[in-house]
PDB file of C-alpha atoms in Angstrom:
ATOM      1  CA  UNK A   1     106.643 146.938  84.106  1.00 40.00           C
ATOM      2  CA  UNK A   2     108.441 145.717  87.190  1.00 46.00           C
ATOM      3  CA  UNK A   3     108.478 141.493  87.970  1.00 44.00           C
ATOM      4  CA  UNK A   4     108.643 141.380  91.499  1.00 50.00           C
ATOM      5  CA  UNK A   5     111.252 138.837  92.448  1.00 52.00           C
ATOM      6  CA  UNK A   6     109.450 137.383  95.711  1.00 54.00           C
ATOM      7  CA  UNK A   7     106.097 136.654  93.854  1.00 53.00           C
ATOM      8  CA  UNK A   8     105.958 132.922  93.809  1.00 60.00           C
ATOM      9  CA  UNK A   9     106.018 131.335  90.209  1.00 75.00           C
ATOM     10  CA  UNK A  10     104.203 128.311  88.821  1.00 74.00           C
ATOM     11  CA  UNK A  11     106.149 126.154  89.374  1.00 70.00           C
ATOM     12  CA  UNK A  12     107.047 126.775  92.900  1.00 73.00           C
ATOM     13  CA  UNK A  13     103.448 127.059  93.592  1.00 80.00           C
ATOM     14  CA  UNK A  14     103.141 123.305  92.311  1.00 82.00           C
ATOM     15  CA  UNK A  15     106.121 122.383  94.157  1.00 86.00           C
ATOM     16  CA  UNK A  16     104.582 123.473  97.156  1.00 86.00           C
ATOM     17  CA  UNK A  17     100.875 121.958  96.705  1.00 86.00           C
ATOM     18  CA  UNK A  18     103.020 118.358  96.268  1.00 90.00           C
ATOM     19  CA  UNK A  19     104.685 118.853  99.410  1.00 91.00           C
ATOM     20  CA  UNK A  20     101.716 119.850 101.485  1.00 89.00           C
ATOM     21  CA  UNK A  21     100.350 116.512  99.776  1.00 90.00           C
ATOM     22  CA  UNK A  22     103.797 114.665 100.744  1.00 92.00           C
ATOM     23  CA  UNK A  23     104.252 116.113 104.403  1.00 93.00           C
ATOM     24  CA  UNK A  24     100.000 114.776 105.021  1.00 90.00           C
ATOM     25  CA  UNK A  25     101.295 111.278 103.742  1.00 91.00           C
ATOM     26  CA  UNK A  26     103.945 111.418 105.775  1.00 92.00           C
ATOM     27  CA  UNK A  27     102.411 112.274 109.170  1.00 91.00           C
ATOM     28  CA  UNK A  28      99.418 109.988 108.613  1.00 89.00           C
ATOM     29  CA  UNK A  29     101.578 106.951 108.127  1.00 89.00           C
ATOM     30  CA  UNK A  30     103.546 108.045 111.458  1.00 88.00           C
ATOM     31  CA  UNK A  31     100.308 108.413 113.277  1.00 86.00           C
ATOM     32  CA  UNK A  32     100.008 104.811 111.911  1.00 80.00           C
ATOM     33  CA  UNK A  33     102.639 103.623 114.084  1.00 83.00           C
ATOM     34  CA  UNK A  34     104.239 102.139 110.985  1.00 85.00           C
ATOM     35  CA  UNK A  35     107.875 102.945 112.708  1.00 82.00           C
ATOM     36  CA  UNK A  36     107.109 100.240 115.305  1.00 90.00           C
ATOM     37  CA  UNK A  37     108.258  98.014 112.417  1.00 92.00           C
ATOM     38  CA  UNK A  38     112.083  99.298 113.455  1.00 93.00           C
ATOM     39  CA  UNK A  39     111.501  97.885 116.534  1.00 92.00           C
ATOM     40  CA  UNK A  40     110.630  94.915 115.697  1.00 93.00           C
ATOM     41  CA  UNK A  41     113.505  94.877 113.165  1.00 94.00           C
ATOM     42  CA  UNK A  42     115.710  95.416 116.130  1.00 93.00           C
ATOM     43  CA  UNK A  43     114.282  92.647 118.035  1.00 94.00           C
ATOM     44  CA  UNK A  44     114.808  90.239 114.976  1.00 93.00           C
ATOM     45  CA  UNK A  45     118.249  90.794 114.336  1.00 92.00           C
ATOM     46  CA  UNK A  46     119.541  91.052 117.725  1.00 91.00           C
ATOM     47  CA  UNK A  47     117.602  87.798 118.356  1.00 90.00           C
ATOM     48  CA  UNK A  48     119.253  86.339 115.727  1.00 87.00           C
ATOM     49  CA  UNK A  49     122.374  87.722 116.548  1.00 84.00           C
ATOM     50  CA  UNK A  50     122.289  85.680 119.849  1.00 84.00           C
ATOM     51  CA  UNK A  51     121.085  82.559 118.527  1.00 84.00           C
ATOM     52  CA  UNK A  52     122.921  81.979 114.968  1.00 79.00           C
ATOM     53  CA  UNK A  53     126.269  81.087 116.687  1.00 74.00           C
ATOM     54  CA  UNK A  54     124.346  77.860 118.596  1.00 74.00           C
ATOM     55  CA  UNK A  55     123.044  76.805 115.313  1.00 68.00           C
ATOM     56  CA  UNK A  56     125.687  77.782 112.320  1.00 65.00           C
ATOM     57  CA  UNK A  57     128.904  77.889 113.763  1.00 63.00           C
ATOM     58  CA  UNK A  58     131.159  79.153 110.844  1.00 66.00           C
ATOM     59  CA  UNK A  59     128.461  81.007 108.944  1.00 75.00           C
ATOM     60  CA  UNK A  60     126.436  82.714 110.979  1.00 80.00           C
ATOM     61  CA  UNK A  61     128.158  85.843 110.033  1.00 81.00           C
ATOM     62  CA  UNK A  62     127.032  85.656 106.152  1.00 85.00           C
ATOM     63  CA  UNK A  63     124.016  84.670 107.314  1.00 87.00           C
ATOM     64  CA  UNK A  64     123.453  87.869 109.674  1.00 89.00           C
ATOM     65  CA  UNK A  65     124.538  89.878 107.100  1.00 90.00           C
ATOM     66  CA  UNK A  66     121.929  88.149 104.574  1.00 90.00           C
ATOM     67  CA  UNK A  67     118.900  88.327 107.521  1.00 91.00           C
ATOM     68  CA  UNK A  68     119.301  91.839 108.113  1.00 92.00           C
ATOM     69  CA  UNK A  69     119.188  93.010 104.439  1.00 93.00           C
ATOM     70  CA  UNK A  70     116.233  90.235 103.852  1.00 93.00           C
ATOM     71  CA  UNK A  71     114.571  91.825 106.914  1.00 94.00           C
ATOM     72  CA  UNK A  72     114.558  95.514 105.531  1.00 95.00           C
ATOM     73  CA  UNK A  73     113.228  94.522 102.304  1.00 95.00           C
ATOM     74  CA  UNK A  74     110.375  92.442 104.018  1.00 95.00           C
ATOM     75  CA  UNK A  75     109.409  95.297 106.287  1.00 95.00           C
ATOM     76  CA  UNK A  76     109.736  97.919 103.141  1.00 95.00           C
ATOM     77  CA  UNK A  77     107.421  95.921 100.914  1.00 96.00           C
ATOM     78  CA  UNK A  78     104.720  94.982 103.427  1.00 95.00           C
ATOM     79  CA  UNK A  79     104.646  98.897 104.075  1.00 95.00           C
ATOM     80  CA  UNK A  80     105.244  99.703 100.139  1.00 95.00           C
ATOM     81  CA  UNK A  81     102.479  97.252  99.052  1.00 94.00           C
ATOM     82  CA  UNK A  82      99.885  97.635 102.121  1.00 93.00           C
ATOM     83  CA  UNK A  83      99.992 101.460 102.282  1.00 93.00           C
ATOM     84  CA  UNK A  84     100.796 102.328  98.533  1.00 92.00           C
ATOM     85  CA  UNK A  85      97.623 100.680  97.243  1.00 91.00           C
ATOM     86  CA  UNK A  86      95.016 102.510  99.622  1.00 87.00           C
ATOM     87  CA  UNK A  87      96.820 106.293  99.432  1.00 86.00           C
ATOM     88  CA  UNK A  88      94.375 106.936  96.213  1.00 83.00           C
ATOM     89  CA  UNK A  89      91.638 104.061  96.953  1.00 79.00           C
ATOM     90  CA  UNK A  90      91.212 105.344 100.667  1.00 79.00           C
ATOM     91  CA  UNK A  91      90.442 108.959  99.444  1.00 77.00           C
ATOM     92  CA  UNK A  92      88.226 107.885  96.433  1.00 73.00           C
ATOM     93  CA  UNK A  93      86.253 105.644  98.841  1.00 72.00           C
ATOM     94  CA  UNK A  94      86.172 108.438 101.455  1.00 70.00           C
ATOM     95  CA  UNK A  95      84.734 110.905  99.027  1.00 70.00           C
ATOM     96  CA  UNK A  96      87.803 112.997 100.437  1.00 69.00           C
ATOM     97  CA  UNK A  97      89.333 113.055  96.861  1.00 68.00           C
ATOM     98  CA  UNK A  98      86.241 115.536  95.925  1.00 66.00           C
ATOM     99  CA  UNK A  99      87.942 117.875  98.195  1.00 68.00           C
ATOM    100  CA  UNK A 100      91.245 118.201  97.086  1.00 66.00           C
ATOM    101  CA  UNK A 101      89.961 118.414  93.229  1.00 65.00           C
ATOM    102  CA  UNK A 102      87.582 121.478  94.096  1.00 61.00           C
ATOM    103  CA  UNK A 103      91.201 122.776  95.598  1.00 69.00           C
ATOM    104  CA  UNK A 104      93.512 123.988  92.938  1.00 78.00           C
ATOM    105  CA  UNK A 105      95.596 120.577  93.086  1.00 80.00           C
ATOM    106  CA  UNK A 106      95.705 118.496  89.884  1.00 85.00           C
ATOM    107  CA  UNK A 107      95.778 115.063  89.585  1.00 85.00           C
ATOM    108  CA  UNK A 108      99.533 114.969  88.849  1.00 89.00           C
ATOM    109  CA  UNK A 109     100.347 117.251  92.042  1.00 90.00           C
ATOM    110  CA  UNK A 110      97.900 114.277  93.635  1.00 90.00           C
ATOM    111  CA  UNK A 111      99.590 111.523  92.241  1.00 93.00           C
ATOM    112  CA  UNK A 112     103.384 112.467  92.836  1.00 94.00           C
ATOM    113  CA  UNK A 113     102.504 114.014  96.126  1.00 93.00           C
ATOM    114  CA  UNK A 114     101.639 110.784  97.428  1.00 93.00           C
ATOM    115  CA  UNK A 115     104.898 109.045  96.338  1.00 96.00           C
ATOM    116  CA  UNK A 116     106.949 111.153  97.692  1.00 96.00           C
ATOM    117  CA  UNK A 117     105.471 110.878 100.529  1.00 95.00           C
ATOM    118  CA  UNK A 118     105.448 107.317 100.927  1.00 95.00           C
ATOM    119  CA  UNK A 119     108.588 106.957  99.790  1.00 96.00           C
ATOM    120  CA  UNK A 120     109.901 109.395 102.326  1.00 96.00           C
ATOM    121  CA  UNK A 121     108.715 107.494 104.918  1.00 95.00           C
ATOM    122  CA  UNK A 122     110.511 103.904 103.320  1.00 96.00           C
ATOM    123  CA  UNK A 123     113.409 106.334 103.679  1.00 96.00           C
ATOM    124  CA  UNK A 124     113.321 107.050 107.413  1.00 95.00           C
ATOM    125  CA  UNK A 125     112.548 102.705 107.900  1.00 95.00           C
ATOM    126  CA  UNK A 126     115.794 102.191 105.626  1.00 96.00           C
ATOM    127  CA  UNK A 127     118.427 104.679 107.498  1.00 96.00           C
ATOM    128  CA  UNK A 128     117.028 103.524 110.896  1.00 95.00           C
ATOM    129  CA  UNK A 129     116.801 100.182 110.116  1.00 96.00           C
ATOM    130  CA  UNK A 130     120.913 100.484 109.016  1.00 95.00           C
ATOM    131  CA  UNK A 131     121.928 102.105 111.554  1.00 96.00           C
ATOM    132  CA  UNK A 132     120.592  99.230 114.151  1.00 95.00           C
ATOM    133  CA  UNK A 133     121.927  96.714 111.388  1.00 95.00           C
ATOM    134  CA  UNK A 134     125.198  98.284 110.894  1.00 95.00           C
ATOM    135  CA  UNK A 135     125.469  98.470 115.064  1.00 95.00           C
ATOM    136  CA  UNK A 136     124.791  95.246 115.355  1.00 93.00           C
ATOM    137  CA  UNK A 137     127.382  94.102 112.940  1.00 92.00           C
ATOM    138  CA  UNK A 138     129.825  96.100 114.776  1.00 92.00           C
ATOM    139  CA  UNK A 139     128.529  94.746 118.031  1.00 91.00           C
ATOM    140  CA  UNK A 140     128.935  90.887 116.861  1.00 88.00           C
ATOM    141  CA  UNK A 141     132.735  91.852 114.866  1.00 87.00           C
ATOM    142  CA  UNK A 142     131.121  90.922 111.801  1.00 85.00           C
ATOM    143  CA  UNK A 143     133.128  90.976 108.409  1.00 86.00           C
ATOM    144  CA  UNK A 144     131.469  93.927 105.821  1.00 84.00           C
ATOM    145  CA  UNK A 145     131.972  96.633 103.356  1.00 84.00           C
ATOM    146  CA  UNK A 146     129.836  99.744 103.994  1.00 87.00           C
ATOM    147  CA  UNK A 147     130.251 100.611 100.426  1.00 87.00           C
ATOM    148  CA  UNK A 148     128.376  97.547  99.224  1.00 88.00           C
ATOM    149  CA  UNK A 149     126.106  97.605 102.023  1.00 91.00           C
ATOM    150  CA  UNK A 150     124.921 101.217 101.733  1.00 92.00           C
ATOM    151  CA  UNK A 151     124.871 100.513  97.760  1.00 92.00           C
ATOM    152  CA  UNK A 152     122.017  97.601  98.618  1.00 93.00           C
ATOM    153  CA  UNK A 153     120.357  99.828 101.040  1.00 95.00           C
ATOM    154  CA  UNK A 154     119.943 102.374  98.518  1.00 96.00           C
ATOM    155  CA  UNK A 155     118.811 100.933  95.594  1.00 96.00           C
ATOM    156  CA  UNK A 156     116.362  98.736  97.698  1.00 96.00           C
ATOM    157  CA  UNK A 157     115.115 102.088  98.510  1.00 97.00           C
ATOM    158  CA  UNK A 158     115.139 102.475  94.686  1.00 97.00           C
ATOM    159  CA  UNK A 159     113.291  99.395  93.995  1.00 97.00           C
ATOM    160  CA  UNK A 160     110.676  99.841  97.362  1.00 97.00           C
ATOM    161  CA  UNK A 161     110.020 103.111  95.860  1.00 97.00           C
ATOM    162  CA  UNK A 162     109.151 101.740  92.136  1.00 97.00           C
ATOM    163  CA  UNK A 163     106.845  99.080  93.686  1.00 97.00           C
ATOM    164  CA  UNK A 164     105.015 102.459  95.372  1.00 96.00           C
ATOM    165  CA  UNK A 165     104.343 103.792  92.304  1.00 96.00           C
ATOM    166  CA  UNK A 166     102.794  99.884  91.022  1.00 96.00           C
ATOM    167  CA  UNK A 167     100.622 100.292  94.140  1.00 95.00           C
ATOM    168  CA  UNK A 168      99.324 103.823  93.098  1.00 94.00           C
ATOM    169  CA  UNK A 169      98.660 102.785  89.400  1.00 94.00           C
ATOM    170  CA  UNK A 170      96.557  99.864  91.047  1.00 93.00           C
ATOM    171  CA  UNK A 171      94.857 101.542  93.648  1.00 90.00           C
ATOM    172  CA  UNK A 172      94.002 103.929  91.383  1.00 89.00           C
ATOM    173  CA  UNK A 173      91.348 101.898  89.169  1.00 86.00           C
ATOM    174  CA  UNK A 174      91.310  98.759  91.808  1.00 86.00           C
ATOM    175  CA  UNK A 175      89.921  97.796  94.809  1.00 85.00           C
ATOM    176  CA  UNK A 176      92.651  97.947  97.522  1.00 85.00           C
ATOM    177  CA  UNK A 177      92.692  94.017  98.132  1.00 89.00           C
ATOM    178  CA  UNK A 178      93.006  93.292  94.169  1.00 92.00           C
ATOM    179  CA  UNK A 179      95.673  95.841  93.981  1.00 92.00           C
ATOM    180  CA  UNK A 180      97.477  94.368  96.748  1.00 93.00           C
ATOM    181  CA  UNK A 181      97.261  90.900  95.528  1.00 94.00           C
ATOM    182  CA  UNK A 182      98.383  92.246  92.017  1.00 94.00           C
ATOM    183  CA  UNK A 183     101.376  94.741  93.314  1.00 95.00           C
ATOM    184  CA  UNK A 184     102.850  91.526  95.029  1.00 94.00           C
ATOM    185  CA  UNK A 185     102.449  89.264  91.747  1.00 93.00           C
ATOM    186  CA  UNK A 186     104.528  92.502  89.970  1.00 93.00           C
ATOM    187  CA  UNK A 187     107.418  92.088  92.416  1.00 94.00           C
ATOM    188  CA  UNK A 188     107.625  88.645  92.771  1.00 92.00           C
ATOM    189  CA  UNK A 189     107.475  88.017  88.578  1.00 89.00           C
ATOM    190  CA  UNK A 190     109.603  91.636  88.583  1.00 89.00           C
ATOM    191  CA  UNK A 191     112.684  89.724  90.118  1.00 87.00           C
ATOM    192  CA  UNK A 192     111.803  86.155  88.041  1.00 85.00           C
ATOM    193  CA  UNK A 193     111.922  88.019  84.742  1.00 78.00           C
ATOM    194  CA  UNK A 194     115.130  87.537  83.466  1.00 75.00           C
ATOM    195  CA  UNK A 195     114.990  83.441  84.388  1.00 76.00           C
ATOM    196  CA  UNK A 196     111.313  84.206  82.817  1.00 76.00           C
ATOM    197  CA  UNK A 197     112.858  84.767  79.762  1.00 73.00           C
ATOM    198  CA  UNK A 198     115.371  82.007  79.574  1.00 75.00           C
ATOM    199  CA  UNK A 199     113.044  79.462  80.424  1.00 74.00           C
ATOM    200  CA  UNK A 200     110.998  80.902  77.143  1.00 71.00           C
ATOM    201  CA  UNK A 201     114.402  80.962  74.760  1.00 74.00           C
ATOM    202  CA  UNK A 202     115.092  77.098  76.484  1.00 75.00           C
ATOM    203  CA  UNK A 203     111.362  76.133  75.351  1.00 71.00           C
ATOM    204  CA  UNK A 204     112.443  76.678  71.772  1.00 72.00           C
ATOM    205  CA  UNK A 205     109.049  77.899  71.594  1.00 73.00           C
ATOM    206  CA  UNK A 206     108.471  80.878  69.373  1.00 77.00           C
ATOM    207  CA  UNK A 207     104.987  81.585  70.751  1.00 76.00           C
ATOM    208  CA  UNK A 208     106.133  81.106  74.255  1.00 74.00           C
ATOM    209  CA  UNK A 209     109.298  82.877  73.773  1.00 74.00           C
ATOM    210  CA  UNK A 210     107.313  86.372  72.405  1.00 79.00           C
ATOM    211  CA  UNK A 211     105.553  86.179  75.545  1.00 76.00           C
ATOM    212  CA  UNK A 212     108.088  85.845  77.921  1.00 75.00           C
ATOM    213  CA  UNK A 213     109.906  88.742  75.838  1.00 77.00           C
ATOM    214  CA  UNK A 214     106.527  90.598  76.371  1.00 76.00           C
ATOM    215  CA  UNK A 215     106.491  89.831  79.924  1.00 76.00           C
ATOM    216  CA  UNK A 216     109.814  91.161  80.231  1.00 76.00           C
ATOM    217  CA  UNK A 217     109.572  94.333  78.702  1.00 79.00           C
ATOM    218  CA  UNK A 218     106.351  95.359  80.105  1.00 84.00           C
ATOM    219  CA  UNK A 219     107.001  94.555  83.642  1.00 86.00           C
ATOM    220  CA  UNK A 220     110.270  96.231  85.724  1.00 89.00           C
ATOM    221  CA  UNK A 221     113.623  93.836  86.168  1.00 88.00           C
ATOM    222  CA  UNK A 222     113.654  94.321  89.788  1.00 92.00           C
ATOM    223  CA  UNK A 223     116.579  92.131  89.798  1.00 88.00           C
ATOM    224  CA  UNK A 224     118.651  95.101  88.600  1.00 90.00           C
ATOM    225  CA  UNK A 225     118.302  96.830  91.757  1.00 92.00           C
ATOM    226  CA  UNK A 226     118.889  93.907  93.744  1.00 90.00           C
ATOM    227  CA  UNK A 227     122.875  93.761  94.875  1.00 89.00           C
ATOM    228  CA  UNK A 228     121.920  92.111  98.470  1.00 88.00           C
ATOM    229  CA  UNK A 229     124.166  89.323  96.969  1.00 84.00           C
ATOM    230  CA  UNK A 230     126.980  91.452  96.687  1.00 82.00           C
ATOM    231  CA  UNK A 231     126.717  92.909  99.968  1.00 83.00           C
ATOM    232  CA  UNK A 232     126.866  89.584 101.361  1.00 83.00           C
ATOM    233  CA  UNK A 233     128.973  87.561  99.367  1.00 77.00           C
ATOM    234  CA  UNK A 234     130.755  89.446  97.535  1.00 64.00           C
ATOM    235  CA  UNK A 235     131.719  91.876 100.343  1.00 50.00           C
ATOM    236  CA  UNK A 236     133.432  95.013  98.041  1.00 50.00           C
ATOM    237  CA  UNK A 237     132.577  93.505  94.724  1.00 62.00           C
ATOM    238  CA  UNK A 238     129.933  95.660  93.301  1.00 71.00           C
ATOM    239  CA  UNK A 239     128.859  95.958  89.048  1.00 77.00           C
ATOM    240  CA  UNK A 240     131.103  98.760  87.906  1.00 80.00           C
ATOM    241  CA  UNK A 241     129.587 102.539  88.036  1.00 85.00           C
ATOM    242  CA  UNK A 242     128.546 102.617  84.225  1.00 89.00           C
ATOM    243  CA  UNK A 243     125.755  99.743  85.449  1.00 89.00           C
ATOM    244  CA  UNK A 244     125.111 101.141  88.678  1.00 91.00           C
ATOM    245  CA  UNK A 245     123.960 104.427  86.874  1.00 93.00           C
ATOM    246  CA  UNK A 246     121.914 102.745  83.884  1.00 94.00           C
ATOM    247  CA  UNK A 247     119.993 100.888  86.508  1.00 93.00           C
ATOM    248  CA  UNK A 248     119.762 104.207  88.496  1.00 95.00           C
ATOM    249  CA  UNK A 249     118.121 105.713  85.672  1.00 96.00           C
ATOM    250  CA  UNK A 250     116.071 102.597  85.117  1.00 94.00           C
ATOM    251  CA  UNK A 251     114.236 102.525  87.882  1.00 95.00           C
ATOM    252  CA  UNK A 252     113.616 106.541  88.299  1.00 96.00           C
ATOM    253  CA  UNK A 253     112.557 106.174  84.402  1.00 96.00           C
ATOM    254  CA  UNK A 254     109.822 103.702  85.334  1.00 95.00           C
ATOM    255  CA  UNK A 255     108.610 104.794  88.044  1.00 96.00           C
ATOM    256  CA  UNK A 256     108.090 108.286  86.402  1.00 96.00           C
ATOM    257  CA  UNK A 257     106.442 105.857  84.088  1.00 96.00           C
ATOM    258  CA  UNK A 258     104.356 104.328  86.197  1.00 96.00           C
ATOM    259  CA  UNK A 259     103.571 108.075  88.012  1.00 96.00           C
ATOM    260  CA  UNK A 260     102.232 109.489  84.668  1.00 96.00           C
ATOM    261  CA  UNK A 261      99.940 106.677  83.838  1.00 95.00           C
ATOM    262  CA  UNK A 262      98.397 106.701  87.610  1.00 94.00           C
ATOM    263  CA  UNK A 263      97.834 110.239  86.726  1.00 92.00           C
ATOM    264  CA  UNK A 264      96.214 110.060  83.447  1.00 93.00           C
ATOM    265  CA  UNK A 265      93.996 107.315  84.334  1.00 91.00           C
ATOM    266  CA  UNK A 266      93.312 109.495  87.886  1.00 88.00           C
ATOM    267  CA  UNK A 267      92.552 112.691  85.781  1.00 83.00           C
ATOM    268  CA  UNK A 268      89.907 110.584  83.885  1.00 83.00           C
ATOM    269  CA  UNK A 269      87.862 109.099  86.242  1.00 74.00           C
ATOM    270  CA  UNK A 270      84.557 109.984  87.376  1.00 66.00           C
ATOM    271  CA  UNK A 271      84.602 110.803  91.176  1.00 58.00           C
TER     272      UNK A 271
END
């Protein structure tokens, strides 16, 4: 008996259902307007292009350099946090979600549809977002390495991206406010972790030392994907490419993660 080659397999067919999902994530948050927010990125950094020299003679250009990155991760979390947590909590209060489970869609294809999606769009904000920054730099004869500067841009995508999938995992079992509330405790205590943990060790605590291990370990070290620093300061000095991967595969490992339990605590509630 003959296979024919063109019949779609299983997999594709779930690879497809998860873009469908992505590509409706996608052009609802357009038909947001959310890519206004470049605009007013552009208006910030210009602006501050224009006035830093009256005010910091000397240093304006690290200080450029460290508003613009600052900037992108301000405008990718408020759309991260604000979006992320109502992609699920919108359709279970809308009743939509009925919809799409009496399609042939399952909550994984849901769940990972949605990130993608989201995260697609954090994409498009990033590249446009450096483009205008990198202009701008350009513009003013500002001092950078593009290295280290597309580096931070892409593991803040990295790290916007993770903090999608804690919004999903909260949306998915919380109301949209508590999740958002609770997403921006994760990221704030995500990049204190590691000074977390030394303030438990310089307690000399054991209690309060097991905790702060605890707190550690269960939440992500969002300070690994943070090399704004480096960009700025360090111009070319990055960590070497063994650390550069690990943390690469950090974050994708959590926020895979994070994915599966959004889905298995999706696939068991009552809708």
């Amino acid at each position: 008996m003959n296979i024919d080659d063109n019949q779609p397999t299983k997999f594709d067919s779930m690879l497809g259902r998860i873009l469908v999902i992505a590509s409706h994530v996608f052009r609802e948050v357009i038909r947001d307007r959310v890519l206004y927010l470049i605009g007013l990125f552009a208006i910030l950094l210009v602006g501050s292009a224009g006035f830093l020299p009256q005010v910091a003679a000397g240093t304006q250009d690290k200080i450029l350099l460290d508003i613009g990155l600052a900037a992108m991760g301000i405008i990718g979390l408020i759309v991260a946090i604000f979006i992320g947590t109502g992609l699920v909590n919108k359709e279970i209060e809308k009743r939509t979600v009925l919809v799409l489970i009496a399609k042939p869609v399952s909550p994984a294809e849901f769940i990972v549809g949605k990130h993608i999606g989201l995260s697609a769009i954090l994409a498009v904000l990033l590249i446009s977002m450096s483009a205008i920054y990198l202009l701008v730099l350009l513009f003013n004869q500002v001092s950078f390495s593009f290295l280290s500067i597309l580096s931070a841009v892409f593991y803040l995508w990295l790290e916007l991206s993770l903090i999608t999938a804690v919004a999903i995992l909260l949306g998915v079992f919380t109301s949209s406010l508590i999740a958002t509330l609770l997403t921006f405790a994760v990221y704030l205590m995500g990049h204190l972790s590691p000074d977390i943990v030394k303030l438990g060790r310089l307690a000399k605590n054991p209690t309060l030392e097991i905790v702060t291990q605890g707190i550690y370990l269960i939440l992500p070290d969002l300070s690994r994907l943070d090399l704004k620093n480096q960009a700025v300061y360090g111009l070319s000095l990055l960590p070497d490419n063994q650390t550069l991967f690990l943390n690469f595969i950090y974050g994708i490992v959590y926020i895979v993660l994070l994915l599966a339990i959004a889905t298995l605590i999706f696939s068991r509630r009552q809708f």
